[in-house]
């Protein structure tokens, strides 16, 4: 081991084989015993000097002998990537909207672009082919095939781990929407999407026709924050039911957006829930009675795509940020 003797108040520059100061081993400073019986040291790393990043500068107030450290041979370990809350998966495994292409979702390109520009990382793929450890939210758009019991349990485990599943349905099977397995999953969260369609009776509550709902009634919730109006296009109703993993907790499990007081389905003539939230374990579930509000279509011929109507964009951001 080599020693360097230094005079008082000198700068000692050690060339280090390490690339950053945070990985440099400690340097042992020892006093010359003939200098003082109670030596003190004033040593520091001075980053203000104009030196390369692989150079260490030490300043002392007394003569010292400093051993030059021998580089340690340590294997490089690849750090485990952090799971981002912005990693969103559009599940394509069950032919969303009746689309037979497993690798794409039609009419959601503007949504994908909007969410990407908002800082989210969007993947469209079969959720069975994706490492879900790196995904924070799965969105299931209007599935036209049923999930197997194994897949349902996989979704339940995903939510229980503290993550989120968002499901958008359709009215009465429109778009080949299949609700059987979805409702098996939703029952664990004490929710159900109904095989019906909501119609409005008051003209101020719909646009173009009485199935194109203008949603104006909201309960207070992070998802409905700063939302005054949503534009839906033929929505099924959502119900809170019993039979979930835990008894219904009406604070965590609730309808949060509604059609008008005089809207109706075939069964009744009251307001209906069109958006609901709940929990399974440590995670969250959101269910919406319509899928069209996020698409590239201009359903009401207004000159705007559905995503750009009312507060639909803010709505999806609130869902993902909740």
Coordinates of C-alpha atoms in Angstrom, one line a residue:
X1 CA 0.0 0.0 0.0
X2 CA 1.4 3.4 -1.0
X3 CA 1.4 6.4 1.4
X4 CA 1.3 10.1 0.5
X5 CA 2.6 12.6 3.0
X6 CA 0.9 16.0 2.9
X7 CA 1.8 19.4 4.4
X8 CA -0.7 21.5 6.3
X9 CA -3.6 22.9 4.3
X10 CA -2.7 21.1 1.1
X11 CA -5.1 19.6 -1.3
X12 CA -4.7 16.0 -2.0
X13 CA -6.2 14.7 -5.3
X14 CA -6.8 11.0 -5.6
X15 CA -7.7 9.6 -8.9
X16 CA -10.5 7.1 -8.3
X17 CA -11.4 4.1 -10.4
X18 CA -15.1 4.7 -9.4
X19 CA -17.4 6.6 -11.6
X20 CA -19.3 8.6 -9.0
X21 CA -18.6 10.0 -5.5
X22 CA -21.4 8.0 -4.0
X23 CA -19.6 4.7 -4.7
X24 CA -16.2 5.7 -3.4
X25 CA -14.9 3.8 -0.3
X26 CA -14.1 5.8 2.8
X27 CA -10.6 7.2 3.1
X28 CA -8.8 6.7 6.5
X29 CA -7.0 9.8 7.6
X30 CA -4.3 9.2 10.3
X31 CA -2.3 12.0 12.1
X32 CA 1.4 12.2 12.3
X33 CA 2.0 11.2 16.0
X34 CA 4.8 13.8 16.4
X35 CA 2.6 16.7 15.4
X36 CA 0.2 16.8 18.3
X37 CA -1.1 14.6 21.1
X38 CA -4.7 15.3 20.4
X39 CA -5.0 15.7 16.6
X40 CA -8.2 16.8 14.9
X41 CA -9.0 16.6 11.3
X42 CA -11.1 18.8 9.0
X43 CA -11.7 16.7 5.9
X44 CA -14.3 17.1 3.3
X45 CA -15.2 16.2 -0.3
X46 CA -15.1 19.5 -2.2
X47 CA -17.5 19.3 -5.2
X48 CA -17.1 23.0 -6.0
X49 CA -13.7 22.5 -7.6
X50 CA -13.4 22.1 -11.3
X51 CA -12.4 18.5 -11.4
X52 CA -13.6 15.5 -13.4
X53 CA -16.4 13.4 -11.9
X54 CA -13.9 10.6 -11.1
X55 CA -11.6 12.7 -9.0
X56 CA -11.7 13.1 -5.2
X57 CA -10.5 16.2 -3.5
X58 CA -9.7 16.1 0.3
X59 CA -8.6 19.0 2.4
X60 CA -6.9 18.6 5.8
X61 CA -5.7 21.0 8.5
X62 CA -2.8 18.8 9.7
X63 CA -0.2 16.7 8.1
X64 CA -1.6 13.3 7.2
X65 CA -0.6 10.0 5.8
X66 CA -3.3 8.7 3.6
X67 CA -3.5 5.1 2.2
X68 CA -4.5 5.0 -1.4
X69 CA -7.5 2.5 -1.5
X70 CA -7.2 -0.6 -3.6
X71 CA -10.2 -0.8 -6.0
X72 CA -12.8 -3.4 -4.9
X73 CA -13.9 -5.9 -7.4
X74 CA -17.7 -6.1 -7.0
X75 CA -20.1 -7.6 -9.6
X76 CA -22.6 -5.2 -11.2
X77 CA -26.1 -5.8 -10.1
X78 CA -28.9 -4.6 -12.4
X79 CA -31.3 -2.5 -10.3
X80 CA -34.9 -3.6 -10.0
X81 CA -37.1 -1.1 -12.0
X82 CA -39.6 0.9 -10.0
X83 CA -43.3 0.1 -10.9
X84 CA -44.8 3.3 -12.3
X85 CA -48.4 4.2 -11.5
X86 CA -48.5 5.5 -15.0
X87 CA -48.2 2.0 -16.7
X88 CA -51.7 1.3 -18.2
X89 CA -52.7 -1.8 -20.0
X90 CA -55.6 -1.9 -22.5
X91 CA -56.6 -5.6 -22.4
X92 CA -57.3 -7.0 -25.9
X93 CA -57.7 -10.6 -24.9
X94 CA -61.5 -10.7 -25.3
X95 CA -62.0 -8.9 -28.6
X96 CA -63.1 -5.5 -27.3
X97 CA -66.1 -3.9 -29.1
X98 CA -66.4 -7.2 -31.1
X99 CA -63.1 -6.5 -32.7
X100 CA -61.4 -9.7 -33.9
X101 CA -57.9 -8.3 -33.8
X102 CA -56.2 -9.3 -30.6
X103 CA -53.4 -6.7 -30.9
X104 CA -55.5 -3.5 -31.4
X105 CA -58.5 -1.7 -30.1
X106 CA -60.4 0.2 -32.8
X107 CA -61.5 3.8 -32.3
X108 CA -59.3 4.4 -29.2
X109 CA -56.3 6.0 -31.0
X110 CA -57.2 9.5 -29.8
X111 CA -57.5 8.2 -26.2
X112 CA -54.1 6.5 -26.5
X113 CA -52.5 9.7 -27.8
X114 CA -54.2 11.9 -25.1
X115 CA -53.1 9.6 -22.3
X116 CA -49.6 9.3 -23.6
X117 CA -49.3 13.1 -23.9
X118 CA -50.6 13.3 -20.3
X119 CA -47.7 11.2 -19.0
X120 CA -49.1 7.7 -19.1
X121 CA -47.5 4.6 -20.7
X122 CA -50.1 2.8 -22.7
X123 CA -49.8 -0.9 -23.8
X124 CA -52.5 -2.7 -25.8
X125 CA -52.2 -6.4 -25.5
X126 CA -53.6 -9.7 -24.1
X127 CA -53.2 -9.4 -20.4
X128 CA -52.1 -13.0 -20.2
X129 CA -49.0 -12.1 -22.3
X130 CA -47.9 -9.1 -20.1
X131 CA -45.9 -9.0 -17.0
X132 CA -48.5 -7.5 -14.7
X133 CA -45.9 -6.7 -12.0
X134 CA -45.1 -3.6 -14.2
X135 CA -48.7 -2.6 -14.7
X136 CA -50.7 -0.4 -12.3
X137 CA -54.1 -0.3 -14.1
X138 CA -55.9 -2.7 -16.5
X139 CA -58.7 -1.2 -18.6
X140 CA -61.2 -3.7 -20.1
X141 CA -63.2 -2.1 -22.9
X142 CA -66.5 -3.8 -23.8
X143 CA -65.3 -7.4 -24.0
X144 CA -67.1 -9.6 -26.4
X145 CA -65.8 -12.9 -25.0
X146 CA -65.9 -14.3 -21.5
X147 CA -63.0 -14.6 -19.2
X148 CA -62.2 -18.0 -17.8
X149 CA -62.4 -18.7 -14.1
X150 CA -58.6 -18.8 -14.0
X151 CA -58.4 -15.4 -15.7
X152 CA -61.1 -13.9 -13.3
X153 CA -59.0 -15.1 -10.4
X154 CA -55.9 -13.5 -12.0
X155 CA -57.8 -10.2 -12.2
X156 CA -59.0 -10.5 -8.6
X157 CA -55.4 -11.1 -7.4
X158 CA -54.2 -8.1 -9.4
X159 CA -56.7 -5.8 -7.7
X160 CA -56.1 -7.3 -4.2
X161 CA -52.4 -6.5 -4.6
X162 CA -53.3 -2.8 -4.6
X163 CA -53.8 -2.1 -8.2
X164 CA -56.8 -1.0 -10.3
X165 CA -59.2 -2.5 -12.9
X166 CA -61.5 -0.3 -15.0
X167 CA -64.3 -1.9 -16.9
X168 CA -66.5 -0.2 -19.5
X169 CA -69.6 -2.0 -20.6
X170 CA -72.4 -1.4 -23.1
X171 CA -76.2 -1.4 -23.1
X172 CA -78.0 -4.6 -23.6
X173 CA -75.2 -6.5 -25.4
X174 CA -74.4 -3.8 -27.9
X175 CA -71.0 -4.1 -29.6
X176 CA -71.2 -7.8 -28.7
X177 CA -70.7 -6.9 -25.0
X178 CA -70.6 -10.1 -22.9
X179 CA -71.3 -9.5 -19.3
X180 CA -71.4 -13.0 -17.7
X181 CA -67.8 -13.3 -16.6
X182 CA -67.5 -9.5 -16.0
X183 CA -70.3 -9.7 -13.5
X184 CA -68.6 -12.7 -11.8
X185 CA -65.6 -10.5 -11.3
X186 CA -67.7 -7.4 -10.3
X187 CA -69.6 -9.4 -7.8
X188 CA -66.5 -9.7 -5.7
X189 CA -66.6 -5.9 -5.5
X190 CA -70.4 -5.9 -4.8
X191 CA -71.2 -4.4 -8.2
X192 CA -73.1 -5.5 -11.3
X193 CA -73.5 -4.2 -14.8
X194 CA -77.1 -4.7 -16.0
X195 CA -78.3 -5.9 -19.4
X196 CA -80.5 -2.9 -20.1
X197 CA -80.4 0.6 -21.6
X198 CA -81.1 3.9 -19.9
X199 CA -83.4 6.4 -21.6
X200 CA -84.2 9.9 -20.6
X201 CA -87.6 11.6 -20.7
X202 CA -86.5 15.3 -20.3
X203 CA -84.9 16.8 -23.3
X204 CA -82.4 18.8 -21.2
X205 CA -80.9 15.5 -20.1
X206 CA -80.1 14.0 -23.5
X207 CA -78.4 15.0 -26.8
X208 CA -79.7 13.9 -30.2
X209 CA -81.9 11.2 -28.9
X210 CA -83.1 10.0 -25.5
X211 CA -80.4 7.3 -25.2
X212 CA -77.5 9.8 -25.6
X213 CA -77.3 10.8 -21.9
X214 CA -76.0 14.1 -20.5
X215 CA -74.8 13.0 -17.0
X216 CA -75.2 15.9 -14.6
X217 CA -75.7 14.2 -11.2
X218 CA -72.6 13.2 -9.2
X219 CA -71.7 12.1 -5.7
X220 CA -68.5 13.6 -4.3
X221 CA -65.5 11.4 -5.1
X222 CA -62.0 11.9 -6.5
X223 CA -63.2 10.6 -9.8
X224 CA -65.9 13.2 -10.1
X225 CA -63.8 16.1 -8.9
X226 CA -64.3 19.2 -11.1
X227 CA -66.7 17.2 -13.4
X228 CA -70.0 19.0 -14.1
X229 CA -71.1 17.1 -17.3
X230 CA -70.3 13.8 -19.0
X231 CA -71.6 12.8 -22.4
X232 CA -72.6 9.1 -22.6
X233 CA -74.0 7.2 -25.6
X234 CA -76.5 4.5 -24.7
X235 CA -75.4 3.3 -21.3
X236 CA -76.3 0.3 -19.2
X237 CA -77.2 0.8 -15.6
X238 CA -74.9 -0.2 -12.7
X239 CA -76.1 -1.7 -9.4
X240 CA -74.6 -2.2 -6.0
X241 CA -75.3 -5.7 -4.9
X242 CA -74.4 -8.0 -2.0
X243 CA -72.3 -11.2 -2.1
X244 CA -68.8 -9.8 -2.5
X245 CA -65.6 -10.8 -0.8
X246 CA -66.5 -8.5 2.1
X247 CA -69.9 -7.0 3.1
X248 CA -70.9 -3.9 1.3
X249 CA -69.2 -0.8 2.6
X250 CA -71.2 2.1 1.3
X251 CA -68.3 4.5 1.7
X252 CA -66.0 2.5 -0.6
X253 CA -68.7 0.8 -2.7
X254 CA -71.0 3.4 -4.3
X255 CA -72.6 4.7 -7.4
X256 CA -71.0 8.1 -8.2
X257 CA -72.6 9.3 -11.4
X258 CA -76.3 9.1 -12.4
X259 CA -78.8 9.6 -15.2
X260 CA -81.7 12.1 -14.7
X261 CA -84.4 11.6 -12.0
X262 CA -87.0 10.7 -14.6
X263 CA -84.8 8.4 -16.8
X264 CA -86.0 4.9 -17.2
X265 CA -85.2 1.3 -18.2
X266 CA -87.7 -1.3 -19.1
X267 CA -88.0 -2.1 -15.4
X268 CA -88.5 1.2 -13.7
X269 CA -88.6 5.0 -13.9
X270 CA -86.0 6.4 -11.6
X271 CA -82.4 7.7 -11.8
X272 CA -79.8 5.0 -12.5
X273 CA -76.2 4.7 -11.7
X274 CA -73.9 4.8 -14.7
X275 CA -70.5 4.8 -12.9
X276 CA -69.6 2.9 -9.7
X277 CA -66.5 2.3 -7.6
X278 CA -65.5 -0.3 -5.1
X279 CA -62.5 -2.1 -3.6
X280 CA -61.2 -5.7 -3.7
X281 CA -58.6 -6.1 -1.0
X282 CA -56.1 -3.2 -1.3
X283 CA -57.1 -2.3 -4.9
X284 CA -59.8 -0.4 -6.7
X285 CA -62.5 -1.2 -9.2
X286 CA -64.2 1.2 -11.5
X287 CA -67.2 0.2 -13.7
X288 CA -68.8 2.4 -16.4
X289 CA -72.1 1.5 -18.2
X290 CA -70.9 2.9 -21.5
X291 CA -67.7 2.5 -23.6
X292 CA -68.4 5.0 -26.4
X293 CA -67.5 8.1 -24.4
X294 CA -63.8 7.4 -24.9
X295 CA -63.8 6.6 -28.6
X296 CA -62.8 8.4 -31.8
X297 CA -66.4 8.3 -33.0
X298 CA -68.6 11.3 -33.4
X299 CA -71.8 9.6 -32.3
X300 CA -74.0 12.7 -32.0
X301 CA -72.7 14.3 -35.2
X302 CA -71.5 17.4 -33.3
X303 CA -68.2 17.7 -35.1
X304 CA -66.3 16.5 -32.1
X305 CA -65.2 13.0 -31.3
X306 CA -66.8 11.5 -28.2
X307 CA -63.7 11.7 -26.2
X308 CA -63.7 15.5 -26.6
X309 CA -67.3 16.0 -25.5
X310 CA -68.2 17.5 -22.1
X311 CA -65.6 16.6 -19.5
X312 CA -64.9 13.1 -20.8
X313 CA -61.2 13.7 -21.0
X314 CA -61.0 15.0 -17.4
X315 CA -63.1 12.0 -16.4
X316 CA -60.6 9.4 -17.6
X317 CA -57.7 11.3 -16.1
X318 CA -59.5 11.3 -12.7
X319 CA -60.1 7.6 -13.0
X320 CA -56.4 6.8 -13.6
X321 CA -55.2 9.3 -11.0
X322 CA -57.5 7.9 -8.3

